CSV table of C-alpha atoms in Angstrom, one decimal:
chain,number,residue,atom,x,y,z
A,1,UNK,CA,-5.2,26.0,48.1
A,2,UNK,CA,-8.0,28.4,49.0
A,3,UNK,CA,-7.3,31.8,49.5
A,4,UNK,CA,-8.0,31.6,53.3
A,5,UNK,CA,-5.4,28.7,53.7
A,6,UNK,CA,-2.6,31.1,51.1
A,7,UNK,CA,-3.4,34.0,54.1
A,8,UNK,CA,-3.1,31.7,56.9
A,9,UNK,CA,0.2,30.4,55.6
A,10,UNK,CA,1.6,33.7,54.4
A,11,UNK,CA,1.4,35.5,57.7
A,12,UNK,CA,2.7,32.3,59.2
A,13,UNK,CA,5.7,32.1,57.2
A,14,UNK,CA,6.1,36.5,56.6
A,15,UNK,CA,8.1,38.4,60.1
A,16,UNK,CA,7.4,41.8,60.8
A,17,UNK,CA,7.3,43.9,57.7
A,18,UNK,CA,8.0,47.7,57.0
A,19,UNK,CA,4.8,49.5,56.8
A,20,UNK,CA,3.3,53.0,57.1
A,21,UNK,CA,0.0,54.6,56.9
A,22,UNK,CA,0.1,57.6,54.7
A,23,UNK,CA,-1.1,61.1,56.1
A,24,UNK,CA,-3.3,63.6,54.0
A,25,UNK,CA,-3.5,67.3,54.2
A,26,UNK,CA,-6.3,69.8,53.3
A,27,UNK,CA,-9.3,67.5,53.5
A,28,UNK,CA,-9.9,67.7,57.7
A,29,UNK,CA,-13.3,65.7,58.5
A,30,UNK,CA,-12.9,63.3,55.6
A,31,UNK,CA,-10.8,59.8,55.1
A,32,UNK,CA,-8.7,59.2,52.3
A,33,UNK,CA,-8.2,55.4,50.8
A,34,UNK,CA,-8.1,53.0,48.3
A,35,UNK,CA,-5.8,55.4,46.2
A,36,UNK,CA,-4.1,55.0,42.9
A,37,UNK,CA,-0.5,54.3,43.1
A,38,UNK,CA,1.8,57.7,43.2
A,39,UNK,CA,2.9,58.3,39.4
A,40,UNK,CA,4.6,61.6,38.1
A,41,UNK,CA,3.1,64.8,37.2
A,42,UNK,CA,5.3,67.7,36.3
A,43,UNK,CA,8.0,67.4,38.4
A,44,UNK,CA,5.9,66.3,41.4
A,45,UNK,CA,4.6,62.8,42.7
A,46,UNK,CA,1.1,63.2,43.0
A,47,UNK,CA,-1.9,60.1,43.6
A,48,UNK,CA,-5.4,60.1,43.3
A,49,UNK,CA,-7.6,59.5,46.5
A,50,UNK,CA,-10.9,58.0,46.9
A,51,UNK,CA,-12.3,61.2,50.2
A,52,UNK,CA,-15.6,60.4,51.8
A,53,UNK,CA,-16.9,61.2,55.6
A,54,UNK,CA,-16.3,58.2,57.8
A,55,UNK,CA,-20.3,58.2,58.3
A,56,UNK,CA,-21.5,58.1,55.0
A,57,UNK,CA,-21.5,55.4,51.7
A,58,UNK,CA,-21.3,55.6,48.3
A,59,UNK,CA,-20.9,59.5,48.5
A,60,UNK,CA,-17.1,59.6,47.3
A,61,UNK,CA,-14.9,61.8,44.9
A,62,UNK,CA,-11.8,61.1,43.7
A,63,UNK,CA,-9.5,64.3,44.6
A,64,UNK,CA,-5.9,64.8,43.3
A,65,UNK,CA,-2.9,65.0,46.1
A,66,UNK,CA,1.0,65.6,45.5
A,67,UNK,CA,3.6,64.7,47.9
A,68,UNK,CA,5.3,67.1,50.3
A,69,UNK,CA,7.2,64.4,52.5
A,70,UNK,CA,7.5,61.0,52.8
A,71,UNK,CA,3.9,59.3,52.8
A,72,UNK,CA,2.7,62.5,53.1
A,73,UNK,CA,0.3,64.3,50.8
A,74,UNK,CA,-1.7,67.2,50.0
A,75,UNK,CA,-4.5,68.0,48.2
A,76,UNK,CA,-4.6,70.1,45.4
A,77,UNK,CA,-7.4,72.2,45.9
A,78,UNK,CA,-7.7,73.7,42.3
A,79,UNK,CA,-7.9,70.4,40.6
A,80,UNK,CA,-10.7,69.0,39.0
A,81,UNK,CA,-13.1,66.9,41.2
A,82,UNK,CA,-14.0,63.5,40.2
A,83,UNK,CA,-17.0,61.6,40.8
A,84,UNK,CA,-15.5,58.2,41.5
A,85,UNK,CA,-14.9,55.8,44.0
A,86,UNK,CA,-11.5,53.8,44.2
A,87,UNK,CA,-9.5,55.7,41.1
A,88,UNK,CA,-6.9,54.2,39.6
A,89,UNK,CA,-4.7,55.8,36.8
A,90,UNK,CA,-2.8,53.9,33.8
A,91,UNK,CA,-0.3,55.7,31.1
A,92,UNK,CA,-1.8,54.3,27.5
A,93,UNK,CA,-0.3,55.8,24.5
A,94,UNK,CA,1.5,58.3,26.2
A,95,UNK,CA,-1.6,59.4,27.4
A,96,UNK,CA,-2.5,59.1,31.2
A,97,UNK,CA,-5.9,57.7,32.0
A,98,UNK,CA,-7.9,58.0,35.4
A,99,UNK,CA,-10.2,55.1,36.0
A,100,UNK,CA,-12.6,54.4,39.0
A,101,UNK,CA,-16.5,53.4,40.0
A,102,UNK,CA,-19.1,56.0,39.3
A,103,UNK,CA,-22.2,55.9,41.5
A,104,UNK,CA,-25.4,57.2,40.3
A,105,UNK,CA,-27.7,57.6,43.5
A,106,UNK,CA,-31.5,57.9,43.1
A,107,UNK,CA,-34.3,59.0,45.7
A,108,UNK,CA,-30.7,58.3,48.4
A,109,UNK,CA,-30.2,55.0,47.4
A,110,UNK,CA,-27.9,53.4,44.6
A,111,UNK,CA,-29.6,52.8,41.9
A,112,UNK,CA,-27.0,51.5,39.5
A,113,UNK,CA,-22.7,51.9,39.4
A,114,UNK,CA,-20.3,52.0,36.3
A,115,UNK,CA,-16.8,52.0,35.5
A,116,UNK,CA,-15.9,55.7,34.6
A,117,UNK,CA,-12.5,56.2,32.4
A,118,UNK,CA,-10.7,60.1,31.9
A,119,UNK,CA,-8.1,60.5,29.6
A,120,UNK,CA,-5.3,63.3,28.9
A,121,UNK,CA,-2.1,65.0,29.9
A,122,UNK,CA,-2.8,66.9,32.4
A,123,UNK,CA,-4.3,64.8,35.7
A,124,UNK,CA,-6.3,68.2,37.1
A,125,UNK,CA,-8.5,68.3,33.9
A,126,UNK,CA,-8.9,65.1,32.2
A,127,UNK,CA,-11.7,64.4,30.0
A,128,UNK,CA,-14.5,62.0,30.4
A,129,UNK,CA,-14.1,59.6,27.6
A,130,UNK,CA,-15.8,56.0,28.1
A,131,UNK,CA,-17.6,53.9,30.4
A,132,UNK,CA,-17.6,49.6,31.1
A,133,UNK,CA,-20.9,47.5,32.0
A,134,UNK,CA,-23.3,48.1,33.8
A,135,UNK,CA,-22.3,47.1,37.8
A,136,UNK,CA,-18.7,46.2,37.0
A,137,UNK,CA,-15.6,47.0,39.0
A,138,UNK,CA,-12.3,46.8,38.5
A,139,UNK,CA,-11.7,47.3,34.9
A,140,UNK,CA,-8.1,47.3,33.6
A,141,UNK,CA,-5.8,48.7,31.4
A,142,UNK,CA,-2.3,47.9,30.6
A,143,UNK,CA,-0.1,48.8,27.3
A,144,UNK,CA,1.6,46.1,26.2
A,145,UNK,CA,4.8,45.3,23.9
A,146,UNK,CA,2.9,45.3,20.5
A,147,UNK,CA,1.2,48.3,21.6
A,148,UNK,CA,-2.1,46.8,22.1
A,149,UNK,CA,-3.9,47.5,24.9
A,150,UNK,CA,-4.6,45.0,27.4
A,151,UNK,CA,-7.9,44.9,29.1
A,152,UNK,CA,-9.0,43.1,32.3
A,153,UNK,CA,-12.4,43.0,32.9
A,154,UNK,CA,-14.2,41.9,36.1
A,155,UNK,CA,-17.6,40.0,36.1
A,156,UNK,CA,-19.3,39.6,39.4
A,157,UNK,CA,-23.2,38.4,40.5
A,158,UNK,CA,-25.5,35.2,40.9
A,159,UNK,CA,-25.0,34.0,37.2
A,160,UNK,CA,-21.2,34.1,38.1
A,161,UNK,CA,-21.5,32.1,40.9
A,162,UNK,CA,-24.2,29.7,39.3
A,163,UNK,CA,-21.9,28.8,36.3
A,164,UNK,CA,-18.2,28.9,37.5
A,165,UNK,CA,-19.0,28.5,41.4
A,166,UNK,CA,-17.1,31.6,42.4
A,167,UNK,CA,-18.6,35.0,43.4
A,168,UNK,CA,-16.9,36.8,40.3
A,169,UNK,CA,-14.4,36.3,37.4
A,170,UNK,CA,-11.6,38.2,35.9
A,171,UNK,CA,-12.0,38.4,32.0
A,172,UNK,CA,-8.7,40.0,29.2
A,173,UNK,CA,-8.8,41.2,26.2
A,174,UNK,CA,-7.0,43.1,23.7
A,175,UNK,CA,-8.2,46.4,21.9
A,176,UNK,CA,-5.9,48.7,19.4
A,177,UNK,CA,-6.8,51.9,21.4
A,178,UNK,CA,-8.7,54.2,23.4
A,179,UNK,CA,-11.2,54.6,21.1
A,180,UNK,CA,-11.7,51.4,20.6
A,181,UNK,CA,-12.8,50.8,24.6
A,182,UNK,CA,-16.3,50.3,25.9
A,183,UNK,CA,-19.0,48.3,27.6
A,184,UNK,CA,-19.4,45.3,25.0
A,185,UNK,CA,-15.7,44.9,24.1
A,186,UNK,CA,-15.4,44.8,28.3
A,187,UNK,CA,-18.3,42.5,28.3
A,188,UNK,CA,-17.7,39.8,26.4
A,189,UNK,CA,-13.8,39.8,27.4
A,190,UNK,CA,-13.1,35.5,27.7
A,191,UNK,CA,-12.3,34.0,30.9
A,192,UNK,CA,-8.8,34.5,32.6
A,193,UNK,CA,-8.7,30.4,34.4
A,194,UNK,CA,-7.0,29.5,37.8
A,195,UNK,CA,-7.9,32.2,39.8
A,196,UNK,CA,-10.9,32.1,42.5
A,197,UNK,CA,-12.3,29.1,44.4
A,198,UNK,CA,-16.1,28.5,45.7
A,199,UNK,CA,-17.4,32.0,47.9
A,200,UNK,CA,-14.5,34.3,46.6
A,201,UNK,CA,-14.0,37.0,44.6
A,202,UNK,CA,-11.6,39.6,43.6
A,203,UNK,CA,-10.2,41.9,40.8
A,204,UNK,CA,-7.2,43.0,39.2
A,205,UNK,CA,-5.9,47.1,40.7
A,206,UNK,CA,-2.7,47.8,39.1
A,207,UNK,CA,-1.2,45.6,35.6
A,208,UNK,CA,2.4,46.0,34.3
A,209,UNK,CA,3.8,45.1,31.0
A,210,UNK,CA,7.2,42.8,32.3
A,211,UNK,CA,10.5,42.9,30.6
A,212,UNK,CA,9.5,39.3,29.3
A,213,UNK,CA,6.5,40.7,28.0
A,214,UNK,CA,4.2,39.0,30.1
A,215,UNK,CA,1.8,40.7,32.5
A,216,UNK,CA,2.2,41.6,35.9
A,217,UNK,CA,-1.0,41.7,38.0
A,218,UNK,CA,-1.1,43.5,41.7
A,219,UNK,CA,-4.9,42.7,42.6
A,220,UNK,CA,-7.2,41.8,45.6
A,221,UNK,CA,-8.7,38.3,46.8
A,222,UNK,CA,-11.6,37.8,48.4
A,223,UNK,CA,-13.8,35.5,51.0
A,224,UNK,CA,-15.8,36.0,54.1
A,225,UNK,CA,-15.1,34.8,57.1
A,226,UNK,CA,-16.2,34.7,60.5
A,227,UNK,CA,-14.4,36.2,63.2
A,228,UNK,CA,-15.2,36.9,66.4
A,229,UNK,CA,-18.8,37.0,65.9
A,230,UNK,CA,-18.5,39.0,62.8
A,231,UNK,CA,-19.1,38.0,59.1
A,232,UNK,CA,-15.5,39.5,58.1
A,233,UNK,CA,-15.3,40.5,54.5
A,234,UNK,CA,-11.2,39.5,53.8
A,235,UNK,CA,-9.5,41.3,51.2
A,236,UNK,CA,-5.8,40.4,50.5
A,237,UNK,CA,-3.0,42.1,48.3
A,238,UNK,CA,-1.9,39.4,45.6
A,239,UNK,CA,0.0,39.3,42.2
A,240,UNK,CA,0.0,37.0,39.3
A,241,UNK,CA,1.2,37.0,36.0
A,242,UNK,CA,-0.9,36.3,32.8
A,243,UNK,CA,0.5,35.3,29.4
A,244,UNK,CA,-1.5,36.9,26.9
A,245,UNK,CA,-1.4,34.4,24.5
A,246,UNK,CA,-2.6,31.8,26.8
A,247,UNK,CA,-5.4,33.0,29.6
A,248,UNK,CA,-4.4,31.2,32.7
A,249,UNK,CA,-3.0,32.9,36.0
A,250,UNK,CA,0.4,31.9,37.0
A,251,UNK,CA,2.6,32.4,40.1
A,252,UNK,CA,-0.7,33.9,41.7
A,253,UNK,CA,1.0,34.4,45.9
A,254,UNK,CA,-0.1,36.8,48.2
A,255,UNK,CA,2.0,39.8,48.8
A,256,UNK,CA,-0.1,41.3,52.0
A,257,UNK,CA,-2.8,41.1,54.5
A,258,UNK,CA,-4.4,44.2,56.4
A,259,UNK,CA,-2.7,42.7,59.3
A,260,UNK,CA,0.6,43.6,57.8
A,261,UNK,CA,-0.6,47.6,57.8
A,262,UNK,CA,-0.5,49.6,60.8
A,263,UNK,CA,-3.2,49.3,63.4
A,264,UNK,CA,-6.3,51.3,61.2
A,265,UNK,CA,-10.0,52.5,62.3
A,266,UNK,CA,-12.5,50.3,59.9
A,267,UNK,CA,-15.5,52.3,58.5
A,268,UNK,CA,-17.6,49.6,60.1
A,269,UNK,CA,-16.7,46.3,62.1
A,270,UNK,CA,-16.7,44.0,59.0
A,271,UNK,CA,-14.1,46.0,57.3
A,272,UNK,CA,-11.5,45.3,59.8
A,273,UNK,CA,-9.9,43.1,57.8
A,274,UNK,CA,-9.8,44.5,54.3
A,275,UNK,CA,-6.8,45.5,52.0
A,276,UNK,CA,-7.7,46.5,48.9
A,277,UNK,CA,-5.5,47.0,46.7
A,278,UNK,CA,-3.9,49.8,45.2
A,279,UNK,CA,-0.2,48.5,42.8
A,280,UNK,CA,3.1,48.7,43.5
A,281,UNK,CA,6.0,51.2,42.7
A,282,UNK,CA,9.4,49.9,42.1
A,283,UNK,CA,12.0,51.3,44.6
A,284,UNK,CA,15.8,52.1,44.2
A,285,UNK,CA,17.3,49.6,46.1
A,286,UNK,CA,15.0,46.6,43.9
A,287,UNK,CA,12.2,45.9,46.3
A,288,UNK,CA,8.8,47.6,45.8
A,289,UNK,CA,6.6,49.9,47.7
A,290,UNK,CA,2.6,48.2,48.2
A,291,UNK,CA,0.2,50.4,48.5
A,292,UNK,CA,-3.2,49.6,49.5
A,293,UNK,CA,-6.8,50.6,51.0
A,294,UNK,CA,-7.2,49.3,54.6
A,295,UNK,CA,-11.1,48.9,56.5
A,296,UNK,CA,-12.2,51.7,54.0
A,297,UNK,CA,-10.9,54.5,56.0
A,298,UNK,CA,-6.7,54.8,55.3
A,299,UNK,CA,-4.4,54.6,52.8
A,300,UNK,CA,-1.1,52.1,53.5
A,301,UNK,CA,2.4,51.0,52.6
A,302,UNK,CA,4.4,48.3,53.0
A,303,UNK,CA,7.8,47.2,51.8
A,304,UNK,CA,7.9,43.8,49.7
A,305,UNK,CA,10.1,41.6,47.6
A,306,UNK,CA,9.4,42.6,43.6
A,307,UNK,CA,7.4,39.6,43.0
A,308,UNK,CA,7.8,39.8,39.4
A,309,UNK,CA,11.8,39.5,39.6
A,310,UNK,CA,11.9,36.0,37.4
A,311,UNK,CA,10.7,37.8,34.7
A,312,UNK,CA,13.0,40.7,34.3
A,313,UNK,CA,11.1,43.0,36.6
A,314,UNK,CA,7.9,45.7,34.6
A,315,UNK,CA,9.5,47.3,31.8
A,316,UNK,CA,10.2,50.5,31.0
C-alpha cells in the first residue's frame, strides 16, 4: 500500500484525537517549528526550535526554549545560537548531541546544505564536532544495546530515483563512537529495504533503542499530491522498527497527519498539509506524546497509542 492510500485509510479509521499547538515566548515576529522532542536539562524540560520570519527561507537558527507550562515554552535568551534548520538532539555516550541542517547561502541564494552535529553536556554551549554529506538531511543517531552507535542516513536526488524508483532512501549503519562519525561512513551506509514507493520520500526524526533491542523509528513520509489546484507536498508522522541485524523495515503505520493538528497558518499554500516530524515522549499513563512540525510555521502535539508496545516499549 502506497503512502497516500496508508493516510487515506488512517484518518478513515482514527476519531478525533487530543492535540495541541505549542506556544513560544520571547521570539515576537518569528515562527517556531519542526523542534526536537522536549528532553531534560538540569532540572528543566527544555527543546530546541527551528525560529525564522514567516516571509523568509533558508534563513533559520536553532534557539534553545524551556518549559514554563504546559505546551508552553520560552526562550532562553543567553544560550548559544545555532545555525540550523530542523535540530534534533540524541543522548550518545552519556553525552547529548544537537543535530540539524546547516545552510551555507552565497550571493542570497543556497549554494549548498549539510548535516551539522554538536556535542556535550551542557545544551547552551555545545561544540561543533562533525558534519554528513554534502545535501543530506535527516541523519540519525541512536545508542544501542552493545553500545554501538546506530546511524541512519538519508539519500535523496535523481540517481535515487533513477536506481530504486523512489525520490530518496534511508541507509543504517553502525559506528563505535562519536569520533568515529562523518561524511563517508554516512555515505556509504547500505540500504534500509521496504520503505518508500515510486514519487516518495521521507527520513527517519527521532530513533529509540526498544526493550527487545530492536529499533524504534518515529519519521516522516512523503508524496505530492494535488489538492484543490495545488501541488500539495504531504508529509505524514510514521514509525517502524528496524532489526539491526537484518535491514528491512517492519510494522512501518502511520501515527499522524497534519490534519490531526490544530487548524495552523502554512508558510505558503503547498505546505498546508505537512507534518514533519519531530519523536515521541513516553507519557505516565503509557501512551506517548507526538510532536511534530506543521505547514513550516508551528510546532504540534498529539496524544497516540505507544506504537512500539509489542516490543517492550524504548528502553531505559
Amino acid at each position: 500500500m502506497n503512502t497516500k492510500s496508508m493516510r487515506e485509510q488512517f484518518e478513515q479509521d482514527q476519531g478525533p484525537m487530543e492535540s495541541h499547538l505549542l506556544q513560544f515566548e520571547g521570539v515576537d515576529g518569528y515562527d517556531v517549528y519542526n523542534c526536537s522532542i522536549p528532553f531534560a536539562c538540569g532540572g528543566r524540560t527544555c527543546l530546541f526550535g527551528r525560529v525564522e520570519r514567516r516571509e523568509v527561507w533558508a534563513h533559520s537558527t536553532a534557539r534553545l526554549f524551556e518549559q514554563t507550562g504546559t505546551d508552553r515554552y520560552r526562550l532562553v535568551s543567553d544560550a548559544m545560537v545555532y545555525p540550523l534548520e530542523d535540530p534534533f538532539i540524541s543522548t550518545i555516550h552519556g553525552e547529548l548531541v544537537l543535530g540539524g541542517t546547516h545552510v551555507r547561502i552565497s550571493q542570497g541564494d543556497i549554494d549548498t546544505y549539510h548535516c551539522y552535529f554538536y556535542r556535550g553536556s551542557d545544551p547552551a554551549d555545545l561544540t561543533f564536532f562533525t558534519s554528513g554529506p554534502k545535501e543530506m538531511k535527516d541523519i540519525r543517531l541512536v545508542e544501542l544495546a552493545s553500545g554501538k552507535i546506530g546511524v541512519f542516513s538519508r539519500p535523496r536526488g535523481p540517481h535515487i530515483a533513477k536506481k530504486y524508483g523512489s525520490e530518496a532512501i534511508i541507509g543504517f549503519t553502525t559506528i563505535d563512537s562519536l569520533d568515529a562519525l562523518n561524511a563517508d561512513v554516512v555515505q556509504n551506509a547500505p540500504r534500509v529495504e521496504n520503505l518508500f514507493g515510486p514519487g516518495e520520500w521521507g527520513g527517519c526524526n527521532q530513533c529509540y533503542l526498544l526493550k527487545d533491542g530492536m529499533i524504534g523509528v518515529i519519521g516522516h513520509k512523503s508524496y505530492l499530491d494535488a489538492q484543490n489546484g495545488v501541488d500539495m507536498k504531504v508529509y505524514t508522522n510514521i514509525s517502524f522498527v528496524l532489526d539491526p541485524a537484518h535491514l528491512r523495515a517492519q510494522e512501518e503505520k502511520i501515527i499522524g497527519t497534519a490534519r490531526r493538528y490544530p487548524p495552523f497558518p502554512p508558510k505558503v499554500p503547498d505546505l498546508g498539509d505537512c507534518a514533519f516530524t519531530s519523536g515521541i515522549v513516553m507519557r505516565a499513563d503509557g501512551r506517548a506524546d507526538l510532536y511534530s512540525g506543521v505547514g513550516d510555521t508551528c510546532e504540534g502535539r498529539l496524544v497516540i497509542d505507544d506504537p512500539f508496545a509489542q516490543h517492550g516499549g524504548i528502553a531505559g
